[in-house]
Coordinates of C-alpha atoms in Angstrom, one line a residue:
W1 CA -23.4 -26.3 -32.1
R2 CA -20.8 -28.7 -30.8
R3 CA -18.8 -28.5 -34.2
M4 CA -18.8 -24.6 -34.1
E5 CA -17.8 -24.5 -30.5
T6 CA -14.8 -27.2 -31.4
S7 CA -14.0 -25.1 -34.3
A8 CA -13.7 -21.9 -32.2
L9 CA -11.6 -23.6 -29.6
R10 CA -9.1 -24.5 -32.2
M11 CA -8.7 -21.0 -33.2
S12 CA -5.5 -19.2 -32.1
P13 CA -5.8 -16.6 -29.5
A14 CA -4.6 -14.0 -32.1
H15 CA -7.4 -15.1 -34.5
Q16 CA -10.3 -15.2 -32.0
E17 CA -9.1 -11.4 -31.1
Y18 CA -9.0 -10.4 -34.8
L19 CA -12.6 -11.9 -35.3
L20 CA -13.8 -10.1 -32.3
R21 CA -12.5 -6.8 -33.3
D22 CA -14.0 -7.2 -36.7
V23 CA -17.4 -7.9 -35.2
L24 CA -17.2 -5.0 -32.7
A25 CA -15.9 -2.8 -35.3
Q26 CA -19.0 -3.6 -37.6
S27 CA -21.2 -2.7 -34.8
H28 CA -19.8 0.7 -34.3
L29 CA -20.0 1.4 -37.9
L30 CA -23.6 0.3 -38.0
Q31 CA -24.3 2.6 -35.0
G32 CA -22.5 5.4 -36.9
D33 CA -24.5 5.0 -39.7
W34 CA -27.7 4.8 -37.8
H35 CA -26.7 8.3 -36.3
R36 CA -25.6 9.9 -39.5
Q37 CA -29.1 9.0 -41.0
R38 CA -30.8 10.7 -38.0
E39 CA -28.3 13.8 -38.5
E40 CA -26.8 13.2 -35.0
K41 CA -23.4 14.1 -36.4
D42 CA -21.4 14.2 -33.2
L43 CA -22.5 10.9 -32.3
S44 CA -21.9 9.6 -35.7
V45 CA -18.3 10.8 -35.7
R46 CA -17.8 9.3 -32.2
A47 CA -19.1 5.9 -33.2
F48 CA -16.9 5.8 -36.4
Q49 CA -13.9 6.7 -34.2
R50 CA -14.7 4.0 -31.9
A51 CA -14.8 1.5 -34.8
G52 CA -11.5 2.8 -36.0
M53 CA -10.0 2.3 -32.5
V54 CA -11.6 -1.3 -32.2
G55 CA -10.6 -2.6 -35.6
E56 CA -7.2 -1.0 -35.6
T57 CA -5.5 -4.1 -36.9
V58 CA -8.3 -4.7 -39.6
D59 CA -7.6 -3.1 -42.9
W60 CA -11.2 -2.9 -44.3
V61 CA -12.5 -1.3 -41.0
Q62 CA -9.9 1.4 -41.2
S63 CA -11.0 1.9 -45.0
N64 CA -14.6 2.0 -44.2
V65 CA -14.1 4.3 -41.2
G66 CA -12.2 6.7 -43.5
S67 CA -15.1 6.7 -46.0
A68 CA -17.4 7.6 -43.1
L69 CA -15.4 10.4 -41.7
M70 CA -15.1 11.7 -45.3
R71 CA -19.0 11.9 -45.6
E72 CA -18.9 13.9 -42.1
G73 CA -16.4 16.4 -43.5
R74 CA -13.5 15.0 -41.2
L75 CA -10.9 15.0 -44.0
G76 CA -8.0 14.9 -42.0
E77 CA -8.9 11.9 -39.9
A78 CA -10.2 10.2 -42.9
I79 CA -6.6 10.6 -44.3
V80 CA -5.2 9.0 -41.3
E81 CA -7.6 6.1 -41.4
Y82 CA -6.8 5.5 -45.2
E83 CA -3.2 5.5 -44.6
R84 CA -3.4 3.1 -41.8
S85 CA -5.6 0.8 -43.9
I86 CA -2.7 0.8 -46.7
R87 CA -0.2 0.1 -43.9
L88 CA -2.2 -2.8 -42.9
N89 CA -2.8 -4.1 -46.4
P90 CA -0.5 -2.4 -49.0
R91 CA -1.7 -4.5 -52.0
K92 CA -5.3 -3.2 -51.9
A93 CA -5.9 -0.9 -55.0
T94 CA -8.9 0.5 -53.5
A95 CA -7.4 1.8 -50.5
Y96 CA -4.9 4.0 -52.5
Y97 CA -8.0 5.0 -54.6
D98 CA -9.8 6.2 -51.6
L99 CA -6.6 7.8 -50.1
S100 CA -6.1 9.8 -53.4
I101 CA -9.7 11.1 -53.4
A102 CA -8.8 12.6 -49.8
Y103 CA -5.4 14.0 -50.9
N104 CA -7.2 15.6 -53.8
K105 CA -10.0 17.2 -51.7
A106 CA -7.1 18.4 -49.2
G107 CA -5.2 20.0 -52.0
R108 CA -2.4 17.6 -51.8
I109 CA -2.4 17.0 -55.7
E110 CA 1.1 15.5 -56.1
E111 CA 0.4 13.1 -53.3
A112 CA -3.0 12.3 -54.9
V113 CA -1.5 11.5 -58.2
A114 CA 1.1 9.4 -56.6
M115 CA -1.4 7.3 -55.0
Y116 CA -3.6 7.0 -58.1
R117 CA -0.5 5.6 -59.8
K118 CA 0.0 3.1 -57.0
A119 CA -3.7 1.9 -57.6
L120 CA -2.9 1.6 -61.1
E121 CA 0.4 -0.3 -60.5
I122 CA -1.8 -3.0 -58.5
D123 CA -4.9 -2.9 -60.9
P124 CA -3.9 -1.3 -64.4
R125 CA -7.7 -1.7 -65.6
Y126 CA -8.9 0.6 -62.7
G127 CA -11.1 2.7 -64.7
S128 CA -12.1 5.0 -62.0
A129 CA -8.7 5.8 -61.1
R130 CA -7.8 6.6 -64.7
N131 CA -10.6 8.9 -65.0
N132 CA -9.7 11.0 -61.8
L133 CA -6.1 10.9 -62.7
G134 CA -7.1 12.2 -66.2
N135 CA -9.2 14.9 -64.5
I136 CA -6.2 16.3 -62.3
F137 CA -4.1 16.4 -65.5
L138 CA -6.6 18.3 -67.4
R139 CA -6.8 20.8 -64.5
Q140 CA -3.1 21.2 -64.5
G141 CA -3.3 21.9 -68.4
K142 CA -1.7 18.5 -69.2
V143 CA -4.4 17.7 -72.0
E144 CA -2.5 15.1 -73.6
E145 CA -1.6 13.3 -70.3
A146 CA -5.4 13.6 -69.7
I147 CA -6.5 12.0 -73.0
R148 CA -4.0 9.2 -72.4
E149 CA -5.7 8.3 -69.1
Y150 CA -9.1 8.8 -70.4
R151 CA -8.7 6.6 -73.2
A152 CA -7.2 3.8 -71.0
G153 CA -10.0 4.1 -68.4
I154 CA -12.6 3.7 -71.4
E155 CA -10.6 0.6 -72.7
A156 CA -10.9 -0.8 -69.1
D157 CA -14.7 0.2 -68.6
P158 CA -16.3 1.0 -72.1
E159 CA -19.7 1.8 -70.3
N160 CA -18.1 4.6 -68.3
A161 CA -20.0 7.4 -69.5
Q162 CA -18.3 10.0 -67.3
A163 CA -15.1 9.0 -68.7
I164 CA -16.3 9.3 -72.2
F165 CA -17.7 12.7 -71.3
N166 CA -14.3 13.8 -69.9
L167 CA -12.4 12.9 -73.0
G168 CA -14.9 14.8 -74.9
G169 CA -14.0 17.9 -72.9
A170 CA -10.4 17.3 -73.2
M171 CA -10.9 17.3 -77.1
E172 CA -12.9 20.4 -76.7
E173 CA -9.8 22.1 -74.9
L174 CA -7.7 21.1 -78.2
K175 CA -10.4 22.6 -80.5
R176 CA -11.0 19.2 -82.0
Y177 CA -14.8 19.9 -82.0
D178 CA -15.8 17.1 -84.2
E179 CA -14.2 14.6 -81.9
A180 CA -15.8 16.2 -79.0
K181 CA -19.3 15.9 -80.4
V182 CA -19.0 12.1 -81.3
L183 CA -17.7 11.6 -77.7
Y184 CA -20.6 13.6 -76.0
E185 CA -23.2 11.7 -78.2
Q186 CA -21.4 8.4 -77.0
A187 CA -21.7 9.5 -73.5
L188 CA -25.3 10.2 -73.8
L189 CA -26.0 6.8 -75.4
K190 CA -24.3 5.3 -72.3
Q191 CA -26.2 7.5 -70.0
P192 CA -29.5 8.8 -71.5
G193 CA -30.1 12.1 -69.8
Y194 CA -26.7 13.0 -68.9
V195 CA -27.2 16.6 -68.6
E196 CA -23.8 18.1 -68.7
A197 CA -23.3 16.1 -72.0
M198 CA -26.4 17.6 -73.6
N199 CA -25.4 21.0 -72.6
N200 CA -22.0 20.7 -73.9
L201 CA -23.3 19.2 -77.2
G202 CA -25.7 21.7 -77.6
G203 CA -23.2 24.5 -77.0
L204 CA -21.0 22.8 -80.0
Y205 CA -23.8 22.8 -82.1
L206 CA -24.7 26.4 -81.4
S207 CA -21.1 27.5 -81.9

């Protein structure tokens, strides 16, 4: 106890305040999760908002608050928290990834693409970011660009059944049906019972 007390006394006031904010923010986040499990939405949102205010200088708190608000359907507030998290720590790939998902949900597609690219600048092997970026390109009709992203995502994470399935979908768009079949089969090997892969594969064999 004496050693812990001495160590605490040696901390700068700024460091002590940072740790206090960290602990208080965690407490509010736990309260928010507890209320969410009880389906007390208003109380849950208020607890998450308090966590964001208390932990305004702690990047992980803002990111977690953003994710919590996303789950509650508070998209605009979630975006604010994610953007704040990035300002606090601009070298964290997951923060850009989270923000890109929120932008995508909000229909801010070009901003979502920019954030995925930023995440990939920091971590070029971020497989989920590659996969999601490929999905945007596929919806935009940029099939070749989508394929490049899916392939890069699979190279980064060979076990990612969703990316393999999505690459199969892109091949199907190009009428490269034999390649699509192989990819759907690979997706099923990675994730047995993958319903969408079974459906698409069945459709190709029937056609």
